[in-house]
JSON list of C-alpha atoms in Angstrom, two decimals:
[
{"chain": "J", "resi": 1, "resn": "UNK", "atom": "CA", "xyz": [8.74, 15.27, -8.48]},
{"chain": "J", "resi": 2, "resn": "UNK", "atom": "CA", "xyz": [11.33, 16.34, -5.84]},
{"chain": "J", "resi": 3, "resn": "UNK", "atom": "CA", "xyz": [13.55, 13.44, -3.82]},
{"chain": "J", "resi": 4, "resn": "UNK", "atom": "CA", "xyz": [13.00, 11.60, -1.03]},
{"chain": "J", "resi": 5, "resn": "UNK", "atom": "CA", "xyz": [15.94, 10.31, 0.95]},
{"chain": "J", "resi": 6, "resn": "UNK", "atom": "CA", "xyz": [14.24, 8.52, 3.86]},
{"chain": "J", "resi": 7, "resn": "UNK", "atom": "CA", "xyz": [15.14, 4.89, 4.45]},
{"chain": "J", "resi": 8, "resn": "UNK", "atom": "CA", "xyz": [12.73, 1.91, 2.54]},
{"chain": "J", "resi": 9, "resn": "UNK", "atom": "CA", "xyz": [11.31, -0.19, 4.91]},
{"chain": "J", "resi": 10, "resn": "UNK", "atom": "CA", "xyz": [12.21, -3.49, 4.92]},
{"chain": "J", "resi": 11, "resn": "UNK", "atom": "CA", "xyz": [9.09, -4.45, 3.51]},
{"chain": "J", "resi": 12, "resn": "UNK", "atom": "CA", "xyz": [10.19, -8.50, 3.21]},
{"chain": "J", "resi": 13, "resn": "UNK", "atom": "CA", "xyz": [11.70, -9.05, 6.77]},
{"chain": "J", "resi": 14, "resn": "UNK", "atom": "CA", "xyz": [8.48, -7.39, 8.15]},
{"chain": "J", "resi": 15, "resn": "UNK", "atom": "CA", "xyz": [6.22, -9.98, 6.24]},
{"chain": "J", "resi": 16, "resn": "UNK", "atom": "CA", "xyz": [8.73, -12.96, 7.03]},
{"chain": "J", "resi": 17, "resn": "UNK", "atom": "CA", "xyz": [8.74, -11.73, 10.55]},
{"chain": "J", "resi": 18, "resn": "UNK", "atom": "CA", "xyz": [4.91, -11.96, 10.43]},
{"chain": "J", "resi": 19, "resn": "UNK", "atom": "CA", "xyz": [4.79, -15.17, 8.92]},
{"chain": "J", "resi": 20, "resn": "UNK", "atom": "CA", "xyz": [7.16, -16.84, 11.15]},
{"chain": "J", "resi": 21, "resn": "UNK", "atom": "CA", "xyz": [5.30, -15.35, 13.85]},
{"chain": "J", "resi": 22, "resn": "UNK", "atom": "CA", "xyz": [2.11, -16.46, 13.11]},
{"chain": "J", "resi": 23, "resn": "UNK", "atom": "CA", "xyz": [3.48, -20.28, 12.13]},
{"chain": "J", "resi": 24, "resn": "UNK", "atom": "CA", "xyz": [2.24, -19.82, 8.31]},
{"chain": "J", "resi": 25, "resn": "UNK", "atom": "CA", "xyz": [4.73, -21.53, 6.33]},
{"chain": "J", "resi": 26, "resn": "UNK", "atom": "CA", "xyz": [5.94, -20.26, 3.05]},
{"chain": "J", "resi": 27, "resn": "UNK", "atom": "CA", "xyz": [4.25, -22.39, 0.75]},
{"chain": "J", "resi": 28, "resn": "UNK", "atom": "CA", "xyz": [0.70, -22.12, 3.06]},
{"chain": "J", "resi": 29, "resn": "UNK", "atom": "CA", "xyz": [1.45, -18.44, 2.47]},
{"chain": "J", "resi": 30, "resn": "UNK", "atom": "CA", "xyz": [1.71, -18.57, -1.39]},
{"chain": "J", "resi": 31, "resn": "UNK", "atom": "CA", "xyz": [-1.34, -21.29, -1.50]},
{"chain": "J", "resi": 32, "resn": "UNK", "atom": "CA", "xyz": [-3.75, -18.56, 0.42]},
{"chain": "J", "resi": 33, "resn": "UNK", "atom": "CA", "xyz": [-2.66, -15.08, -1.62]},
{"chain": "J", "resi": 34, "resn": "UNK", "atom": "CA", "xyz": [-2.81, -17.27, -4.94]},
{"chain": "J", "resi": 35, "resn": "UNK", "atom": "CA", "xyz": [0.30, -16.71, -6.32]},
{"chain": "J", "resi": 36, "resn": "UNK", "atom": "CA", "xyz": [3.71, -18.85, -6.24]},
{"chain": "J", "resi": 37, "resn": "UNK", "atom": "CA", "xyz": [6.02, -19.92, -3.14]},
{"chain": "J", "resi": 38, "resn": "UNK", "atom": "CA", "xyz": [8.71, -18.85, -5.66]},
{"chain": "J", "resi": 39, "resn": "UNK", "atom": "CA", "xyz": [7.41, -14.86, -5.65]},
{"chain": "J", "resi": 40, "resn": "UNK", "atom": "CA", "xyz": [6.88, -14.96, -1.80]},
{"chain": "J", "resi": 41, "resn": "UNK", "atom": "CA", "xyz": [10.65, -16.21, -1.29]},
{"chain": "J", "resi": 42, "resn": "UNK", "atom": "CA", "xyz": [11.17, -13.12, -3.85]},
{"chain": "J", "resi": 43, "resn": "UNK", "atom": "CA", "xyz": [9.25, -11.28, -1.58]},
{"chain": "J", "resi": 44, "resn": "UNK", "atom": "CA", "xyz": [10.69, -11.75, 1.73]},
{"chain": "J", "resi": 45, "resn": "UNK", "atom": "CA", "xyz": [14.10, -11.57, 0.94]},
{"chain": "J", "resi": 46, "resn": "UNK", "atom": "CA", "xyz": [13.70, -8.37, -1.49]},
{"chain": "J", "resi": 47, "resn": "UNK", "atom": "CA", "xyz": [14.65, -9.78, -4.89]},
{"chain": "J", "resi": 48, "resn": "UNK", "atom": "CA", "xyz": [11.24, -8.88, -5.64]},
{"chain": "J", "resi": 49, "resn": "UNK", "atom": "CA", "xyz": [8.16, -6.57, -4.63]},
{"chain": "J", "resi": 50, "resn": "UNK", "atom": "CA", "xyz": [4.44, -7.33, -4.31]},
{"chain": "J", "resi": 51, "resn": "UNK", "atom": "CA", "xyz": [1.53, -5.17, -6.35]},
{"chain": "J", "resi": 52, "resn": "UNK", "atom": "CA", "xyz": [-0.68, -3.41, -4.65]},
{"chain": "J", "resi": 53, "resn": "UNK", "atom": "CA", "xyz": [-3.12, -6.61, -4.45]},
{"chain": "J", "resi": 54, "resn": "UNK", "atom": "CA", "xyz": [-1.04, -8.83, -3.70]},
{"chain": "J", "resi": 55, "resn": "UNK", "atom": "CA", "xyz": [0.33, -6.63, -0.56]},
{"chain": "J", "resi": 56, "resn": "UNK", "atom": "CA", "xyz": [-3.15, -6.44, 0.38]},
{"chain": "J", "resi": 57, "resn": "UNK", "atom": "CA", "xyz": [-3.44, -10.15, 0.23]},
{"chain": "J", "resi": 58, "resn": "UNK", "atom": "CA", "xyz": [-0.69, -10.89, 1.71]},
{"chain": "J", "resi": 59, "resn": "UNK", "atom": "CA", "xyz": [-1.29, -8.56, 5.05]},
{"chain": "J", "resi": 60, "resn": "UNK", "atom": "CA", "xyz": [-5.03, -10.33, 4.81]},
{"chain": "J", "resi": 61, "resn": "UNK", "atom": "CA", "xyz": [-3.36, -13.78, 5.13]},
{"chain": "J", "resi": 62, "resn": "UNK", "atom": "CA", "xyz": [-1.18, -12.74, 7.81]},
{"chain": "J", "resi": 63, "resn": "UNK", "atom": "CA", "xyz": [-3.67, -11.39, 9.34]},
{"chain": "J", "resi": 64, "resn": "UNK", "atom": "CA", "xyz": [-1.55, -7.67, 9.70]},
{"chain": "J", "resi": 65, "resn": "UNK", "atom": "CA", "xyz": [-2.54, -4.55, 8.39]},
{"chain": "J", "resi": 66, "resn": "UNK", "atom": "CA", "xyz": [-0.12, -2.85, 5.81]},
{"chain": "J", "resi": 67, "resn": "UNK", "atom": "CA", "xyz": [0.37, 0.27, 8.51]},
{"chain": "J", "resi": 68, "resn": "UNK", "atom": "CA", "xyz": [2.28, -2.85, 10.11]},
{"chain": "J", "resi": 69, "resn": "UNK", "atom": "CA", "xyz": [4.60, -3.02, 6.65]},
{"chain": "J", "resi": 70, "resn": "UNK", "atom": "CA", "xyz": [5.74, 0.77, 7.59]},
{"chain": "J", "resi": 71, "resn": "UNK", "atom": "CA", "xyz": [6.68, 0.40, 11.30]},
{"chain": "J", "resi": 72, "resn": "UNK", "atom": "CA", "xyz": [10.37, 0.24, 11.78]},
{"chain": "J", "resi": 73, "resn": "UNK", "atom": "CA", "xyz": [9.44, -1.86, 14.68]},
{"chain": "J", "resi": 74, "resn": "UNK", "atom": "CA", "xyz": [8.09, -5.31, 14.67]},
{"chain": "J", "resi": 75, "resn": "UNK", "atom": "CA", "xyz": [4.62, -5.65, 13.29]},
{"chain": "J", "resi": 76, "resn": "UNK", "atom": "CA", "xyz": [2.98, -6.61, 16.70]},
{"chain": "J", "resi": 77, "resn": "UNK", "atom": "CA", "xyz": [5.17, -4.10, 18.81]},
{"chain": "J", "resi": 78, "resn": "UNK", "atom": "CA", "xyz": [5.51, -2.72, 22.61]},
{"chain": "J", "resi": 79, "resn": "UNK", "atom": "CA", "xyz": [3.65, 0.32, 23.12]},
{"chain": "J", "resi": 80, "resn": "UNK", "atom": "CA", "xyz": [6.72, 2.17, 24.05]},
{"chain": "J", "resi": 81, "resn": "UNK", "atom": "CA", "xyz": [7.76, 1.64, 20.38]},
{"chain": "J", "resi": 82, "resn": "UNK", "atom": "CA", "xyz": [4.48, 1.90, 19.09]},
{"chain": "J", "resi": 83, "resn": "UNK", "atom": "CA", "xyz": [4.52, 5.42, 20.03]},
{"chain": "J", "resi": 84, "resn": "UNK", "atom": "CA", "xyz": [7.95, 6.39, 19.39]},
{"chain": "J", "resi": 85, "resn": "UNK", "atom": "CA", "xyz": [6.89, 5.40, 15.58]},
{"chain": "J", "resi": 86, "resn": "UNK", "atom": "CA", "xyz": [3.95, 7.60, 16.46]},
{"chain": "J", "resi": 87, "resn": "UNK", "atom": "CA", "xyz": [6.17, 10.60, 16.91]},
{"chain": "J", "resi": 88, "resn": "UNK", "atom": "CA", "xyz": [8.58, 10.22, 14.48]},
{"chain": "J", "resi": 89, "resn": "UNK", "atom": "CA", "xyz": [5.78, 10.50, 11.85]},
{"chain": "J", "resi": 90, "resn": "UNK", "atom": "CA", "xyz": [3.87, 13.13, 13.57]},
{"chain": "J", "resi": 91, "resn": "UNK", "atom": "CA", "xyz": [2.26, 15.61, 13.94]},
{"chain": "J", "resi": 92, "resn": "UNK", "atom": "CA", "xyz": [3.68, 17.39, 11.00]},
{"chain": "J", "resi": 93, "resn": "UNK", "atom": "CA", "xyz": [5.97, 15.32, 7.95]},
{"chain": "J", "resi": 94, "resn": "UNK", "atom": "CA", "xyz": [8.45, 16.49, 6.31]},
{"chain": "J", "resi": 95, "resn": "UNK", "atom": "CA", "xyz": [9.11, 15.51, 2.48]},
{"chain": "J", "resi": 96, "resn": "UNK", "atom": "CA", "xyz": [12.61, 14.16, 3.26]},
{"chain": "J", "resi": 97, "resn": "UNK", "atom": "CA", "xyz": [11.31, 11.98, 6.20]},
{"chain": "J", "resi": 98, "resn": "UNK", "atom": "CA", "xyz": [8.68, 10.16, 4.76]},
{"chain": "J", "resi": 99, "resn": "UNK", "atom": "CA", "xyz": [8.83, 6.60, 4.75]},
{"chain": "J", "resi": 100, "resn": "UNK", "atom": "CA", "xyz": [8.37, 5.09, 0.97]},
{"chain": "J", "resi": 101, "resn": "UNK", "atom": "CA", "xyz": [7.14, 1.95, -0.69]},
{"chain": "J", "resi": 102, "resn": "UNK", "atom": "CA", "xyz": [7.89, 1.20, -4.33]},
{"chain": "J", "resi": 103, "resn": "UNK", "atom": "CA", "xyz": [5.89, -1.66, -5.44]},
{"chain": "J", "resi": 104, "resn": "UNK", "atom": "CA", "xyz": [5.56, -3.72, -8.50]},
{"chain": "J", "resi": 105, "resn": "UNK", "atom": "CA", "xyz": [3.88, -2.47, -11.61]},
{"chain": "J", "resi": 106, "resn": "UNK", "atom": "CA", "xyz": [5.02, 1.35, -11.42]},
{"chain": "J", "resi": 107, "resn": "UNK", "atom": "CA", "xyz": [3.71, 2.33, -7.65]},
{"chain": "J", "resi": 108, "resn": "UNK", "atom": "CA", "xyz": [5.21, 4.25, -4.85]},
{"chain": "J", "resi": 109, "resn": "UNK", "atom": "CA", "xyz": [3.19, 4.54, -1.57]},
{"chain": "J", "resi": 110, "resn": "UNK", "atom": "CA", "xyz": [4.85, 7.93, 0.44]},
{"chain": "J", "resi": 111, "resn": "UNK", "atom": "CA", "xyz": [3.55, 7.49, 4.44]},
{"chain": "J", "resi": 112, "resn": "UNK", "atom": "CA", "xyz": [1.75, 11.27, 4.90]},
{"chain": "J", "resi": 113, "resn": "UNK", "atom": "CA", "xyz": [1.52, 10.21, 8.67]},
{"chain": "J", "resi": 114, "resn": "UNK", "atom": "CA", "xyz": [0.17, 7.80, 11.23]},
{"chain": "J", "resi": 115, "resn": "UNK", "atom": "CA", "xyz": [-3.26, 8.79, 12.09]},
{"chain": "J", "resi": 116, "resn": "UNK", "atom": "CA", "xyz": [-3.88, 7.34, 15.99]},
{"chain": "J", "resi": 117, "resn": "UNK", "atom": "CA", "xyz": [-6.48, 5.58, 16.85]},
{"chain": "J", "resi": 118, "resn": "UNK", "atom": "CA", "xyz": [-7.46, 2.78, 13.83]},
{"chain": "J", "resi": 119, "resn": "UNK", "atom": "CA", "xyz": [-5.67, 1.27, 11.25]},
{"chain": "J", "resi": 120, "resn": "UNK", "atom": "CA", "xyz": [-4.81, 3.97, 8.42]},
{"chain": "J", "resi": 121, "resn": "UNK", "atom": "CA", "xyz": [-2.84, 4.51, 5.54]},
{"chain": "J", "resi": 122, "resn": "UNK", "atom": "CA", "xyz": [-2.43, 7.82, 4.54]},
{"chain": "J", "resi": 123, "resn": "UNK", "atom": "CA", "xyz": [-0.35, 7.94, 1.41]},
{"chain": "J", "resi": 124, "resn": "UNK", "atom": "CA", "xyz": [1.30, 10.39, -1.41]},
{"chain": "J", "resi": 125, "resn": "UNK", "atom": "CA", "xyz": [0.68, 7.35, -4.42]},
{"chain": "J", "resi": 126, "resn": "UNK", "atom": "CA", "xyz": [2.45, 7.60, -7.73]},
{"chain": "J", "resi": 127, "resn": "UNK", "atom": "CA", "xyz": [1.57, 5.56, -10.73]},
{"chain": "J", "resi": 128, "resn": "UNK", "atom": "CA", "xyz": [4.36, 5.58, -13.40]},
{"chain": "J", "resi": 129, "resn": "UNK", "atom": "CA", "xyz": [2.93, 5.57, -16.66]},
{"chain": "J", "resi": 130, "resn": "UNK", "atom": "CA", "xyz": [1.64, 2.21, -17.36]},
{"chain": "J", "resi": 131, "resn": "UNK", "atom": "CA", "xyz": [1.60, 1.97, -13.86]},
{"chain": "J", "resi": 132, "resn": "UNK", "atom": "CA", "xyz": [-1.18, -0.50, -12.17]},
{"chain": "J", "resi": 133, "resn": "UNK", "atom": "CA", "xyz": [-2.66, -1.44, -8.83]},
{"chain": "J", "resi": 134, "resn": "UNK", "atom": "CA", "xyz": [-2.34, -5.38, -10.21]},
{"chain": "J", "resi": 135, "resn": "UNK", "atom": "CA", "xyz": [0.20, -6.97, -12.06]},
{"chain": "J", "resi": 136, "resn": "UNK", "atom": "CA", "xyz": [-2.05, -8.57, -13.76]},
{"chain": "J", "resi": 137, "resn": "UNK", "atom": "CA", "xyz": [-5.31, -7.82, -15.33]},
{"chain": "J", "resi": 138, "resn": "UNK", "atom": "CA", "xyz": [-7.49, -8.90, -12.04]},
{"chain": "J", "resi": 139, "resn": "UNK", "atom": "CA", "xyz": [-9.16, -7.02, -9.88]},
{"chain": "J", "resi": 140, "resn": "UNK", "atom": "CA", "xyz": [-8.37, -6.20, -6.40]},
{"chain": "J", "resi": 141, "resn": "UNK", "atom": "CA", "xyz": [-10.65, -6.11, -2.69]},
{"chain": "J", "resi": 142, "resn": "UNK", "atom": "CA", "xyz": [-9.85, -5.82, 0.51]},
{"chain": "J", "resi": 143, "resn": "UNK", "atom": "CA", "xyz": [-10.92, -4.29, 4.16]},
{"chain": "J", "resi": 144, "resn": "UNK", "atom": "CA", "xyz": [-12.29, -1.33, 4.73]},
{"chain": "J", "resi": 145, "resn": "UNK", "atom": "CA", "xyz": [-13.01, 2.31, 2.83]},
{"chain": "J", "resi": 146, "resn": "UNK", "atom": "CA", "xyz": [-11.24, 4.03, 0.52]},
{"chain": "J", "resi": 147, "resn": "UNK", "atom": "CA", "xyz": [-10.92, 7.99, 0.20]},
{"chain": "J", "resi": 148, "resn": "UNK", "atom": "CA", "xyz": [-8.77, 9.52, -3.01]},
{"chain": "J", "resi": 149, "resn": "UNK", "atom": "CA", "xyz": [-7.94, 12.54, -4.59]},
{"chain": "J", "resi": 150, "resn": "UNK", "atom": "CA", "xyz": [-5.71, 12.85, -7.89]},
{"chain": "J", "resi": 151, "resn": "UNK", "atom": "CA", "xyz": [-3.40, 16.14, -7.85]},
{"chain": "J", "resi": 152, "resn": "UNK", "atom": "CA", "xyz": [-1.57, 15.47, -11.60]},
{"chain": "J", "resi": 153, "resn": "UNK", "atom": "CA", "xyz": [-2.01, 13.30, -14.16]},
{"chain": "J", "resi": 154, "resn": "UNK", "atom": "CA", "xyz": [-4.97, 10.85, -14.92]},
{"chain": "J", "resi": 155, "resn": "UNK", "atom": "CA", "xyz": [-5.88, 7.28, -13.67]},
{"chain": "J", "resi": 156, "resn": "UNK", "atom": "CA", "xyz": [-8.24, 5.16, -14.92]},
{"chain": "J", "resi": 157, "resn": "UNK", "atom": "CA", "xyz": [-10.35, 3.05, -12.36]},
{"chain": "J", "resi": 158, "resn": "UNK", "atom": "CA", "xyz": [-12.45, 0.16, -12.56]},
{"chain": "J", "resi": 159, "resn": "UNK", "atom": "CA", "xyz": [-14.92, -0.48, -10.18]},
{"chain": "J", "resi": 160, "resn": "UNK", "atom": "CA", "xyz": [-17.00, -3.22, -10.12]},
{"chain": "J", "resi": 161, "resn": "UNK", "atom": "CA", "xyz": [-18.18, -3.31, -13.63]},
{"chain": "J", "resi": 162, "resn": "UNK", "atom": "CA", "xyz": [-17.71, 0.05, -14.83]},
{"chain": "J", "resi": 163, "resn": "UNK", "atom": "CA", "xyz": [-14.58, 2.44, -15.62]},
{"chain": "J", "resi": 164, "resn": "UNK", "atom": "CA", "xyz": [-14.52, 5.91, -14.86]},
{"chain": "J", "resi": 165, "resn": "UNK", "atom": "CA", "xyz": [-11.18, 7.94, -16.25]},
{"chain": "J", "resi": 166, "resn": "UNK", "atom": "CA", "xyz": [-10.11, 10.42, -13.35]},
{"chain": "J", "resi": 167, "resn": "UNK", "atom": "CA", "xyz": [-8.17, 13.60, -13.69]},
{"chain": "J", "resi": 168, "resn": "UNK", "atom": "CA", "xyz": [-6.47, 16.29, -11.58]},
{"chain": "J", "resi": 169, "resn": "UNK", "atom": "CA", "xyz": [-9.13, 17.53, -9.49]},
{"chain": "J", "resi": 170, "resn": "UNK", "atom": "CA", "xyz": [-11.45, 14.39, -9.34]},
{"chain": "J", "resi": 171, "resn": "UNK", "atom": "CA", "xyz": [-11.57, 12.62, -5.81]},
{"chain": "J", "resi": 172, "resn": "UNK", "atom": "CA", "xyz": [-13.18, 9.18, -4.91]},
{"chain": "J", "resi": 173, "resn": "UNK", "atom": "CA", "xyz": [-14.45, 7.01, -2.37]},
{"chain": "J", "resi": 174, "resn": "UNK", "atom": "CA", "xyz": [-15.83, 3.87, -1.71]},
{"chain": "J", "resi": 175, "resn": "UNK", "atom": "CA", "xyz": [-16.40, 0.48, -0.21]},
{"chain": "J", "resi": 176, "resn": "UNK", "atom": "CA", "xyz": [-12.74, -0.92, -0.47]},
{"chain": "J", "resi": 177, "resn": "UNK", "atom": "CA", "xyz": [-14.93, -4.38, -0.61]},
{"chain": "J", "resi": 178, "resn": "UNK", "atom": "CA", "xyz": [-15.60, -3.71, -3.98]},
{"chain": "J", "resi": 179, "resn": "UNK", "atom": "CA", "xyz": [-13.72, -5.01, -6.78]},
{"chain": "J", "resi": 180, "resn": "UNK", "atom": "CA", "xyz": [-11.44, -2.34, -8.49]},
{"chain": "J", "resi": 181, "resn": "UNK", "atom": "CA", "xyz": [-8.02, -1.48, -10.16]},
{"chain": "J", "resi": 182, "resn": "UNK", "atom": "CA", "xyz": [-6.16, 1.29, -10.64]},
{"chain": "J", "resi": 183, "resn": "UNK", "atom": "CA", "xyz": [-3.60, 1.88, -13.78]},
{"chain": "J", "resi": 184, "resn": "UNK", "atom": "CA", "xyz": [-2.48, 4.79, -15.69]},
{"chain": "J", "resi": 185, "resn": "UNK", "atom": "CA", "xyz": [-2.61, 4.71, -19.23]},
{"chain": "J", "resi": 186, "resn": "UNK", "atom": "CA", "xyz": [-1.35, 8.30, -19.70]},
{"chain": "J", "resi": 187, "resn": "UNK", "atom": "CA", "xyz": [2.07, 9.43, -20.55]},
{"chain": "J", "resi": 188, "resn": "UNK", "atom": "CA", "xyz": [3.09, 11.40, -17.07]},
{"chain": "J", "resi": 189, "resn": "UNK", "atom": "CA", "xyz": [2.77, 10.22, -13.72]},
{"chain": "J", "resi": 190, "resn": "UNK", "atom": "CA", "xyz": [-0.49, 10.62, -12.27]},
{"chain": "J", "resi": 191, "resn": "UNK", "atom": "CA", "xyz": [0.03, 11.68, -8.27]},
{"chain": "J", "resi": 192, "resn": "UNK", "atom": "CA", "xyz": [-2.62, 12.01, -5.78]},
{"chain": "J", "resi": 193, "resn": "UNK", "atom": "CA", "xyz": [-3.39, 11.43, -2.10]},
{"chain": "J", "resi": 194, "resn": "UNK", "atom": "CA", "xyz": [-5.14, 8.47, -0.68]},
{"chain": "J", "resi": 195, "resn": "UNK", "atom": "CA", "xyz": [-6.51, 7.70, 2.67]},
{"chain": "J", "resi": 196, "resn": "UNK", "atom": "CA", "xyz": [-7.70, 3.97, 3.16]},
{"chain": "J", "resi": 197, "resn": "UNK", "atom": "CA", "xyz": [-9.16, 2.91, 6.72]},
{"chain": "J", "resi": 198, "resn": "UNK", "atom": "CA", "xyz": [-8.81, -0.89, 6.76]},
{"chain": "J", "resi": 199, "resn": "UNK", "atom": "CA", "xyz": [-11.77, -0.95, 9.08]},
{"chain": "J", "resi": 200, "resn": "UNK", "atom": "CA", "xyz": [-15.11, -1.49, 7.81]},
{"chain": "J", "resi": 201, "resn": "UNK", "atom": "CA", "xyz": [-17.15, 1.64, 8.73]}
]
């Protein structure tokens, strides 16, 4: 897969910033996403990076979205910088400006753009072989509806109480509401593009 040379996001000072913001302290934090104080400090000073879940729990708690995570401005920002995000990552983005996530447990989240008008995330994901949405073996649920389509390599979800194996080609969507994890169990990274509204429909 080719480089990327655009700048991580500080993806722990914009969670501290929220939390500060919103009063929560650290250990409240940790008590609502279910997981230590220890891996939030980890968190927010970048010793350490959150799952997929646990980012998802974490922007619950804080009551963000995780579009806010990717803003180089503040996560409740002017308008004038709102929309000077807005044009940096639009209409058309490049492979070497793309703003990048790596997360715990073998996943990178590449920002495609910033679709106007709702909270979005419109992603290139990447699941390193034994990647996984979880660190653990738990299932995941959040906000909103969930749109995917797998370019290389294979993924197995579970969703709800079934598992479906996907490969290049296959697409899904569904109720983001509904429990599910994502891991790959193949050899080769399996790539494909997701769009998640955070909205229910």
């Amino acid at each position: 897969m080719r480089s990327v040379t655009s700048t991580l996001p500080p993806l722990g000072e914009r969670i501290r910033e929220a939390r500060l913001r919103g009063g929560m302290s650290l250990r409240a934090l940790a008590r609502t996403v279910g997981v230590s104080a220890s891996l939030i400090s980890q968190i927010e000073t970048g010793k350490s990076q959150p799952s997929v879940s646990t980012l998802y729990a974490i922007t619950k708690a804080l009551g963000i979205s995780v579009e806010d995570v990717f803003d180089a401005e503040p996560a409740v920002a002017p308008r004038a910088a709102a929309t000077a995000v807005l044009h940096r990552l639009g209409p058309i983005v490049r492979p070497e400006t793309r703003e990048i996530l790596r997360l715990d447990s073998g996943v990178t989240w590449e920002r495609l753009g910033h679709p106007p008008g709702g909270q979005v995330d419109f992603l290139l994901v990447t699941y390193a072989p034994g990647g996984s949405s979880s660190s653990g073996d738990a299932l995941m649920r959040h906000a909103g509806v969930e749109y995917g389509f797998l370019v290389e390599g294979q993924l197995t979800l579970t969703l709800g109480f079934e598992e479906h194996r996907l490969g290049p080609g296959d697409a899904v969507s569904f109720a983001s509401s509904t429990p599910h994890r994502y891991r790959n169990n193949g050899i080769i990274p399996a790539v494909g593009v997701w769009f998640v509204s955070e909205t229910p429909p």
